[in-house]
DNA sequence: AAAGAGCTCAACCGCCCTAAG
DNA sequence: TCTTAGGGCGGTTGAGCTCTT
């Protein structure tokens, strides 16, 4: 959206010394860009004066960083970026600027807006607090896997090399929990707080989930697009040590085999750190 | 076609931290 | 040590756009 088309609140009769507020004009943008091109960023109050802008230093800084800076990326967030935001927010909370450091070209303002308009909206619809364990589980169990599927779909158009990881089968909805439909099309339980489990369990699983050992092996989200119910070690035909990951509702043919030497790319708690997933997807 | 509701996102506010004097 | 200015950051607002009825 171009703010240059918005109405301007200041009148032509306003005091010349009065600071301007509201949408920036094309002329102001040009002044700011030209000044920074010549003198660089920083000392924003001084910059505002010397550039001839009747704006506060803060306003200039914000306009530059969030809109005018050449490397600012426009347009919708990609699934990868959305996934990273969800993952990093689960770790750091509302540390928007810190999260933005991991999304080149995206501003903290943009990420904050995404969180408030997309993520918080879902929580409101479900009447769940975004900081609650329930909502975190929904993100981990349904939203993130769905984004991973989208990323996988995108990557399927690329040449694949069946090397270290066996390509996953198309992710089918593995949960039959009754409830609302989230923005990614999955069905989840809107009354989740009534569940006693810490995470949403698949309704059907090839693994018996009742004993303590196997439940301790259950990870609701994984880089492979679904919950991991078991993992083990094996040796392949070439004599290489492999880690074997079993997903819910999978057959042995669907297992994911990751060389031991590569498994360090996985988070120990399978919390879907994007850098690890990115690397895994690249290697698929 | 019109009106109202809902959504998006640029911009502002106010608090906090840090460095310089 | 205290004061002050600059800058960073998270929260909030509201104009304009889009969607729905």
mmCIF file of C-alpha atoms (C1' of nucleotides) in Angstrom:
data_model
loop_
_atom_site.group_PDB
_atom_site.id
_atom_site.type_symbol
_atom_site.label_atom_id
_atom_site.label_comp_id
_atom_site.label_asym_id
_atom_site.label_seq_id
_atom_site.Cartn_x
_atom_site.Cartn_y
_atom_site.Cartn_z
ATOM 1 C CA UNK A 1 0.000 0.000 0.000
ATOM 2 C CA UNK A 2 1.380 3.349 -0.942
ATOM 3 C CA UNK A 3 0.945 5.917 1.753
ATOM 4 C CA UNK A 4 1.520 8.657 -0.767
ATOM 5 C CA UNK A 5 -2.064 8.365 -1.876
ATOM 6 C CA UNK A 6 -3.460 8.890 1.579
ATOM 7 C CA UNK A 7 -4.924 12.207 2.610
ATOM 8 C CA UNK A 8 -2.618 14.553 4.390
ATOM 9 C CA UNK A 9 -3.640 15.923 7.745
ATOM 10 C CA UNK A 10 -1.521 19.051 7.679
ATOM 11 C CA UNK A 11 -2.805 22.210 6.033
ATOM 12 C CA UNK A 12 -0.953 24.677 3.880
ATOM 13 C CA UNK A 13 -1.361 27.312 6.575
ATOM 14 C CA UNK A 14 0.396 25.364 9.286
ATOM 15 C CA UNK A 15 3.403 26.823 10.990
ATOM 16 C CA UNK A 16 6.533 26.168 8.951
ATOM 17 C CA UNK A 17 8.353 25.172 12.110
ATOM 18 C CA UNK A 18 5.744 22.635 13.145
ATOM 19 C CA UNK A 19 6.724 19.009 12.755
ATOM 20 C CA UNK A 20 4.777 17.071 10.191
ATOM 21 C CA UNK A 21 2.996 13.855 11.047
ATOM 22 C CA UNK A 22 1.076 11.252 9.120
ATOM 23 C CA UNK A 23 1.740 9.710 5.736
ATOM 24 C CA UNK A 24 4.923 10.628 3.948
ATOM 25 C CA UNK A 25 4.827 12.398 0.606
ATOM 26 C CA UNK A 26 6.890 11.440 -2.416
ATOM 27 C CA UNK A 27 8.906 14.637 -1.939
ATOM 28 C CA UNK A 28 9.753 13.729 1.640
ATOM 29 C CA UNK A 29 10.728 10.203 0.625
ATOM 30 C CA UNK A 30 12.995 11.591 -2.075
ATOM 31 C CA UNK A 31 14.674 13.987 0.342
ATOM 32 C CA UNK A 32 15.308 11.217 2.826
ATOM 33 C CA UNK A 33 16.634 8.772 0.232
ATOM 34 C CA UNK A 34 18.933 11.365 -1.312
ATOM 35 C CA UNK A 35 20.295 12.501 2.041
ATOM 36 C CA UNK A 36 21.040 8.953 3.189
ATOM 37 C CA UNK A 37 22.624 8.122 -0.180
ATOM 38 C CA UNK A 38 25.053 11.005 0.374
ATOM 39 C CA UNK A 39 25.627 10.875 4.129
ATOM 40 C CA UNK A 40 24.477 7.489 5.349
ATOM 41 C CA UNK A 41 22.156 6.522 8.195
ATOM 42 C CA UNK A 42 22.266 7.520 11.856
ATOM 43 C CA UNK A 43 22.005 10.722 13.903
ATOM 44 C CA UNK A 44 18.377 10.810 12.888
ATOM 45 C CA UNK A 45 17.424 14.137 14.451
ATOM 46 C CA UNK A 46 20.399 15.824 12.810
ATOM 47 C CA UNK A 47 19.572 14.024 9.569
ATOM 48 C CA UNK A 48 15.985 15.278 9.676
ATOM 49 C CA UNK A 49 17.160 18.886 10.092
ATOM 50 C CA UNK A 50 19.893 18.780 7.496
ATOM 51 C CA UNK A 51 17.745 16.967 4.947
ATOM 52 C CA UNK A 52 15.135 19.695 5.300
ATOM 53 C CA UNK A 53 12.511 17.313 6.600
ATOM 54 C CA UNK A 54 10.024 18.671 9.120
ATOM 55 C CA UNK A 55 9.863 15.289 10.773
ATOM 56 C CA UNK A 56 11.196 13.865 13.993
ATOM 57 C CA UNK A 57 14.338 11.797 13.806
ATOM 58 C CA UNK A 58 12.330 8.825 14.923
ATOM 59 C CA UNK A 59 9.865 9.268 12.107
ATOM 60 C CA UNK A 60 12.692 9.411 9.570
ATOM 61 C CA UNK A 61 14.333 6.346 11.018
ATOM 62 C CA UNK A 62 11.075 4.386 10.902
ATOM 63 C CA UNK A 63 10.257 5.466 7.370
ATOM 64 C CA UNK A 64 13.705 4.457 6.173
ATOM 65 C CA UNK A 65 13.951 1.130 7.975
ATOM 66 C CA UNK A 66 10.388 -0.042 7.353
ATOM 67 C CA UNK A 67 9.733 1.263 3.885
ATOM 68 C CA UNK A 68 12.449 3.052 1.939
ATOM 69 C CA UNK A 69 15.546 0.980 2.612
ATOM 70 C CA UNK A 70 16.453 -0.788 -0.669
ATOM 71 C CA UNK A 71 16.619 -4.293 0.795
ATOM 72 C CA UNK A 72 13.160 -4.150 2.352
ATOM 73 C CA UNK A 73 11.192 -7.050 0.881
ATOM 74 C CA UNK A 74 7.613 -6.392 -0.182
ATOM 75 C CA UNK A 75 4.770 -8.824 -0.636
ATOM 76 C CA UNK A 76 3.315 -11.784 1.202
ATOM 77 C CA UNK A 77 5.406 -13.842 3.557
ATOM 78 C CA UNK A 78 6.447 -17.179 2.072
ATOM 79 C CA UNK A 79 5.589 -20.442 3.872
ATOM 80 C CA UNK A 80 9.248 -20.696 4.891
ATOM 81 C CA UNK A 81 9.121 -17.237 6.427
ATOM 82 C CA UNK A 82 5.835 -17.966 8.197
ATOM 83 C CA UNK A 83 7.265 -21.186 9.551
ATOM 84 C CA UNK A 84 10.320 -19.398 10.841
ATOM 85 C CA UNK A 85 8.215 -16.736 12.517
ATOM 86 C CA UNK A 86 6.115 -19.370 14.282
ATOM 87 C CA UNK A 87 9.188 -21.276 15.345
ATOM 88 C CA UNK A 88 11.149 -18.287 16.574
ATOM 89 C CA UNK A 89 8.147 -16.771 18.319
ATOM 90 C CA UNK A 90 7.701 -20.017 20.239
ATOM 91 C CA UNK A 91 11.266 -19.582 21.462
ATOM 92 C CA UNK A 92 11.524 -15.841 22.002
ATOM 93 C CA UNK A 93 7.988 -14.494 22.251
ATOM 94 C CA UNK A 94 7.321 -10.943 21.052
ATOM 95 C CA UNK A 95 10.962 -10.163 20.347
ATOM 96 C CA UNK A 96 10.066 -8.865 16.913
ATOM 97 C CA UNK A 97 13.360 -7.227 16.088
ATOM 98 C CA UNK A 98 15.262 -10.347 17.107
ATOM 99 C CA UNK A 99 12.979 -12.507 14.970
ATOM 100 C CA UNK A 100 13.364 -10.064 12.068
ATOM 101 C CA UNK A 101 17.123 -10.571 12.134
ATOM 102 C CA UNK A 102 16.500 -14.090 10.841
ATOM 103 C CA UNK A 103 14.242 -12.964 7.991
ATOM 104 C CA UNK A 104 16.363 -10.926 5.593
ATOM 105 C CA UNK A 105 14.430 -8.032 4.102
ATOM 106 C CA UNK A 106 11.542 -8.304 6.546
ATOM 107 C CA UNK A 107 11.008 -5.683 9.224
ATOM 108 C CA UNK A 108 10.024 -6.165 12.827
ATOM 109 C CA UNK A 109 6.917 -4.131 12.068
ATOM 110 C CA UNK A 110 5.881 -6.479 9.290
ATOM 111 C CA UNK A 111 6.411 -9.564 11.439
ATOM 112 C CA UNK A 112 4.496 -7.973 14.291
ATOM 113 C CA UNK A 113 1.629 -7.165 11.940
ATOM 114 C CA UNK A 114 1.637 -10.733 10.616
ATOM 115 C CA UNK A 115 1.442 -12.114 14.128
ATOM 116 C CA UNK A 116 -1.352 -9.815 15.171
ATOM 117 C CA UNK A 117 -3.482 -10.071 12.032
ATOM 118 C CA UNK A 118 -3.037 -13.775 11.208
ATOM 119 C CA UNK A 119 -1.931 -15.674 14.258
ATOM 120 C CA UNK A 120 -3.707 -13.788 17.013
ATOM 121 C CA UNK A 121 -6.860 -13.763 14.925
ATOM 122 C CA UNK A 122 -6.947 -17.559 15.003
ATOM 123 C CA UNK A 123 -6.454 -17.561 18.745
ATOM 124 C CA UNK A 124 -9.322 -15.107 19.149
ATOM 125 C CA UNK A 125 -11.608 -17.295 17.076
ATOM 126 C CA UNK A 126 -10.746 -20.244 19.276
ATOM 127 C CA UNK A 127 -11.003 -18.152 22.423
ATOM 128 C CA UNK A 128 -7.518 -19.296 23.403
ATOM 129 C CA UNK A 129 -4.698 -17.173 24.704
ATOM 130 C CA UNK A 130 -1.824 -17.076 22.173
ATOM 131 C CA UNK A 131 0.587 -17.656 25.040
ATOM 132 C CA UNK A 132 -1.231 -20.764 26.223
ATOM 133 C CA UNK A 133 0.161 -24.261 25.883
ATOM 134 C CA UNK A 134 -2.951 -25.216 23.958
ATOM 135 C CA UNK A 135 -2.328 -22.645 21.256
ATOM 136 C CA UNK A 136 1.370 -23.521 21.076
ATOM 137 C CA UNK A 137 0.359 -27.139 20.517
ATOM 138 C CA UNK A 138 -2.034 -26.180 17.736
ATOM 139 C CA UNK A 139 0.752 -24.283 16.035
ATOM 140 C CA UNK A 140 3.198 -27.149 16.426
ATOM 141 C CA UNK A 141 0.828 -29.979 15.576
ATOM 142 C CA UNK A 142 -1.203 -28.457 12.759
ATOM 143 C CA UNK A 143 -0.001 -25.146 11.480
ATOM 144 C CA UNK A 144 3.696 -25.875 11.183
ATOM 145 C CA UNK A 145 3.239 -29.303 9.556
ATOM 146 C CA UNK A 146 0.874 -27.725 7.051
ATOM 147 C CA UNK A 147 3.462 -25.086 6.190
ATOM 148 C CA UNK A 148 6.048 -27.827 5.860
ATOM 149 C CA UNK A 149 3.756 -29.606 3.452
ATOM 150 C CA UNK A 150 3.450 -26.444 1.392
ATOM 151 C CA UNK A 151 7.211 -26.112 1.333
ATOM 152 C CA UNK A 152 7.494 -29.763 0.354
ATOM 153 C CA UNK A 153 4.987 -29.279 -2.438
ATOM 154 C CA UNK A 154 7.020 -26.374 -3.759
ATOM 155 C CA UNK A 155 10.197 -28.445 -3.644
ATOM 156 C CA UNK A 156 8.607 -31.362 -5.479
ATOM 157 C CA UNK A 157 8.896 -29.391 -8.702
ATOM 158 C CA UNK A 158 12.663 -29.414 -8.231
ATOM 159 C CA UNK A 159 14.847 -32.374 -9.330
ATOM 160 C CA UNK A 160 15.010 -34.784 -6.416
ATOM 161 C CA UNK A 161 17.950 -36.969 -5.462
ATOM 162 C CA UNK A 162 17.084 -40.012 -3.438
ATOM 163 C CA UNK A 163 20.141 -39.827 -1.284
ATOM 164 C CA UNK A 164 20.255 -39.383 2.423
ATOM 165 C CA UNK A 165 16.545 -38.995 3.087
ATOM 166 C CA UNK A 166 13.711 -40.970 1.559
ATOM 167 C CA UNK A 167 11.153 -38.578 0.132
ATOM 168 C CA UNK A 168 8.083 -38.379 2.380
ATOM 169 C CA UNK A 169 4.690 -39.569 1.185
ATOM 170 C CA UNK A 170 2.110 -36.823 0.628
ATOM 171 C CA UNK A 171 1.090 -35.695 4.082
ATOM 172 C CA UNK A 172 -2.413 -36.859 4.820
ATOM 173 C CA UNK A 173 -4.471 -35.458 7.655
ATOM 174 C CA UNK A 174 -3.488 -37.845 10.411
ATOM 175 C CA UNK A 175 -5.825 -36.469 13.024
ATOM 176 C CA UNK A 176 -9.533 -36.888 13.365
ATOM 177 C CA UNK A 177 -10.029 -34.623 16.321
ATOM 178 C CA UNK A 178 -13.398 -32.930 16.004
ATOM 179 C CA UNK A 179 -13.483 -29.158 15.966
ATOM 180 C CA UNK A 180 -12.865 -26.066 13.922
ATOM 181 C CA UNK A 181 -10.885 -25.780 10.724
ATOM 182 C CA UNK A 182 -7.749 -23.728 10.893
ATOM 183 C CA UNK A 183 -6.451 -21.452 8.175
ATOM 184 C CA UNK A 184 -4.427 -24.239 6.653
ATOM 185 C CA UNK A 185 -7.398 -26.571 6.316
ATOM 186 C CA UNK A 186 -6.689 -28.902 9.191
ATOM 187 C CA UNK A 187 -9.321 -29.887 11.677
ATOM 188 C CA UNK A 188 -8.498 -29.416 15.302
ATOM 189 C CA UNK A 189 -10.255 -29.557 18.586
ATOM 190 C CA UNK A 190 -11.601 -26.189 19.625
ATOM 191 C CA UNK A 191 -12.242 -27.518 23.097
ATOM 192 C CA UNK A 192 -8.693 -28.639 23.535
ATOM 193 C CA UNK A 193 -8.379 -27.543 27.120
ATOM 194 C CA UNK A 194 -10.493 -30.520 28.083
ATOM 195 C CA UNK A 195 -7.733 -32.866 26.976
ATOM 196 C CA UNK A 196 -5.417 -34.149 29.628
ATOM 197 C CA UNK A 197 -2.474 -34.669 27.318
ATOM 198 C CA UNK A 198 0.216 -32.094 26.847
ATOM 199 C CA UNK A 199 -0.105 -32.356 23.101
ATOM 200 C CA UNK A 200 -2.654 -33.532 20.583
ATOM 201 C CA UNK A 201 -2.229 -37.241 19.957
ATOM 202 C CA UNK A 202 -3.062 -38.787 16.594
ATOM 203 C CA UNK A 203 -6.339 -40.653 16.710
ATOM 204 C CA UNK A 204 -4.814 -43.698 15.070
ATOM 205 C CA UNK A 205 -1.251 -44.748 15.368
ATOM 206 C CA UNK A 206 0.605 -47.907 14.382
ATOM 207 C CA UNK A 207 2.510 -47.585 17.621
ATOM 208 C CA UNK A 208 0.966 -48.467 20.906
ATOM 209 C CA UNK A 209 1.077 -45.123 22.693
ATOM 210 C CA UNK A 210 0.029 -46.316 26.088
ATOM 211 C CA UNK A 211 3.329 -47.135 27.731
ATOM 212 C CA UNK A 212 5.644 -44.576 29.163
ATOM 213 C CA UNK A 213 8.636 -45.326 26.978
ATOM 214 C CA UNK A 214 6.821 -44.831 23.714
ATOM 215 C CA UNK A 215 4.974 -41.746 24.822
ATOM 216 C CA UNK A 216 8.318 -40.277 25.736
ATOM 217 C CA UNK A 217 9.289 -40.827 22.106
ATOM 218 C CA UNK A 218 6.328 -38.875 20.813
ATOM 219 C CA UNK A 219 7.152 -35.516 19.275
ATOM 220 C CA UNK A 220 4.106 -33.634 17.999
ATOM 221 C CA UNK A 221 6.012 -31.827 15.291
ATOM 222 C CA UNK A 222 9.043 -32.766 13.265
ATOM 223 C CA UNK A 223 10.993 -31.588 10.236
ATOM 224 C CA UNK A 224 9.387 -34.446 8.304
ATOM 225 C CA UNK A 225 5.917 -32.992 8.267
ATOM 226 C CA UNK A 226 4.273 -35.068 10.968
ATOM 227 C CA UNK A 227 4.568 -36.338 14.518
ATOM 228 C CA UNK A 228 7.468 -38.679 15.263
ATOM 229 C CA UNK A 229 6.321 -41.622 17.359
ATOM 230 C CA UNK A 230 9.594 -43.538 17.480
ATOM 231 C CA UNK A 231 13.171 -43.301 16.382
ATOM 232 C CA UNK A 232 15.874 -45.897 16.215
ATOM 233 C CA UNK A 233 19.309 -46.639 14.816
ATOM 234 C CA UNK A 234 20.128 -48.825 11.858
ATOM 235 C CA UNK A 235 22.868 -49.645 9.347
ATOM 236 C CA UNK A 236 22.139 -49.318 5.640
ATOM 237 C CA UNK A 237 23.387 -51.499 2.761
ATOM 238 C CA UNK A 238 26.553 -49.456 2.489
ATOM 239 C CA UNK A 239 27.339 -50.026 6.131
ATOM 240 C CA UNK A 240 26.588 -46.448 7.141
ATOM 241 C CA UNK A 241 24.992 -45.706 10.486
ATOM 242 C CA UNK A 242 21.513 -44.242 10.051
ATOM 243 C CA UNK A 243 18.900 -42.766 12.311
ATOM 244 C CA UNK A 244 15.415 -44.034 11.503
ATOM 245 C CA UNK A 245 12.383 -41.889 12.264
ATOM 246 C CA UNK A 246 8.872 -43.338 12.306
ATOM 247 C CA UNK A 247 5.933 -41.035 11.781
ATOM 248 C CA UNK A 248 2.417 -41.668 13.015
ATOM 249 C CA UNK A 249 0.331 -43.701 10.571
ATOM 250 C CA UNK A 250 3.422 -44.657 8.624
ATOM 251 C CA UNK A 251 4.606 -47.998 7.325
ATOM 252 C CA UNK A 252 8.269 -49.078 7.419
ATOM 253 C CA UNK A 253 8.543 -47.947 3.788
ATOM 254 C CA UNK A 254 7.608 -44.466 4.886
ATOM 255 C CA UNK A 255 10.372 -44.169 7.460
ATOM 256 C CA UNK A 256 12.873 -41.356 7.183
ATOM 257 C CA UNK A 257 16.499 -42.405 7.137
ATOM 258 C CA UNK A 258 19.041 -39.805 8.081
ATOM 259 C CA UNK A 259 22.761 -40.578 8.197
ATOM 260 C CA UNK A 260 24.164 -40.292 11.709
ATOM 261 C CA UNK A 261 26.628 -37.782 10.345
ATOM 262 C CA UNK A 262 23.718 -35.597 9.190
ATOM 263 C CA UNK A 263 21.414 -36.011 12.153
ATOM 264 C CA UNK A 264 22.989 -33.080 13.919
ATOM 265 C CA UNK A 265 20.834 -30.999 11.584
ATOM 266 C CA UNK A 266 17.890 -32.105 13.653
ATOM 267 C CA UNK A 267 17.041 -30.341 16.850
ATOM 268 C CA UNK A 268 17.176 -32.754 19.745
ATOM 269 C CA UNK A 269 13.591 -31.866 20.615
ATOM 270 C CA UNK A 270 12.473 -31.757 16.954
ATOM 271 C CA UNK A 271 11.225 -28.263 17.466
ATOM 272 C CA UNK A 272 11.507 -27.483 13.775
ATOM 273 C CA UNK A 273 14.267 -24.937 13.777
ATOM 274 C CA UNK A 274 14.040 -23.586 10.242
ATOM 275 C CA UNK A 275 17.770 -23.558 9.662
ATOM 276 C CA UNK A 276 17.830 -27.288 10.238
ATOM 277 C CA UNK A 277 14.731 -27.916 8.152
ATOM 278 C CA UNK A 278 16.034 -25.694 5.412
ATOM 279 C CA UNK A 279 19.208 -27.716 5.293
ATOM 280 C CA UNK A 280 17.282 -30.973 5.319
ATOM 281 C CA UNK A 281 14.972 -29.870 2.536
ATOM 282 C CA UNK A 282 17.939 -28.698 0.514
ATOM 283 C CA UNK A 283 19.533 -32.104 0.894
ATOM 284 C CA UNK A 284 16.388 -34.023 -0.068
ATOM 285 C "C1'" DA B 1 -25.134 -0.851 -5.924
ATOM 286 C "C1'" DA B 2 -24.629 0.510 -1.238
ATOM 287 C "C1'" DA B 3 -23.466 0.100 3.424
ATOM 288 C "C1'" DG B 4 -21.294 -1.897 7.114
ATOM 289 C "C1'" DA B 5 -17.830 -5.095 8.920
ATOM 290 C "C1'" DG B 6 -13.437 -6.734 8.894
ATOM 291 C "C1'" DC B 7 -8.632 -6.514 7.569
ATOM 292 C "C1'" DT B 8 -4.064 -4.608 6.511
ATOM 293 C "C1'" DC B 9 -0.126 -2.140 7.464
ATOM 294 C "C1'" DA B 10 2.226 2.411 7.794
ATOM 295 C "C1'" DA B 11 2.933 5.420 11.343
ATOM 296 C "C1'" DC B 12 2.937 7.020 15.970
ATOM 297 C "C1'" DC B 13 3.438 6.594 21.137
ATOM 298 C "C1'" DG B 14 5.814 5.845 25.153
ATOM 299 C "C1'" DC B 15 9.015 3.272 27.685
ATOM 300 C "C1'" DC B 16 13.605 1.687 28.165
ATOM 301 C "C1'" DC B 17 18.609 1.409 27.443
ATOM 302 C "C1'" DT B 18 23.006 3.366 26.504
ATOM 303 C "C1'" DA B 19 26.575 6.592 25.847
ATOM 304 C "C1'" DA B 20 28.408 11.093 26.239
ATOM 305 C "C1'" DG B 21 29.273 15.106 28.887
ATOM 306 C "C1'" DT C 1 26.938 9.884 39.975
ATOM 307 C "C1'" DC C 2 23.549 12.489 37.496
ATOM 308 C "C1'" DT C 3 21.452 14.380 33.399
ATOM 309 C "C1'" DT C 4 20.249 14.382 28.756
ATOM 310 C "C1'" DA C 5 19.812 13.091 23.979
ATOM 311 C "C1'" DG C 6 19.651 9.539 20.615
ATOM 312 C "C1'" DG C 7 18.106 5.340 19.286
ATOM 313 C "C1'" DG C 8 15.686 0.792 19.702
ATOM 314 C "C1'" DC C 9 11.711 -1.739 20.613
ATOM 315 C "C1'" DG C 10 6.961 -3.483 21.596
ATOM 316 C "C1'" DG C 11 2.283 -1.874 21.728
ATOM 317 C "C1'" DT C 12 -1.357 0.681 19.606
ATOM 318 C "C1'" DT C 13 -3.935 3.437 16.292
ATOM 319 C "C1'" DG C 14 -6.522 4.624 12.321
ATOM 320 C "C1'" DA C 15 -6.948 5.527 7.179
ATOM 321 C "C1'" DG C 16 -7.844 3.136 3.329
ATOM 322 C "C1'" DC C 17 -8.852 -1.078 1.203
ATOM 323 C "C1'" DT C 18 -11.494 -5.453 0.584
ATOM 324 C "C1'" DC C 19 -15.070 -8.462 1.576
ATOM 325 C "C1'" DT C 20 -19.722 -9.653 2.779
ATOM 326 C "C1'" DT C 21 -24.510 -9.069 3.072
#
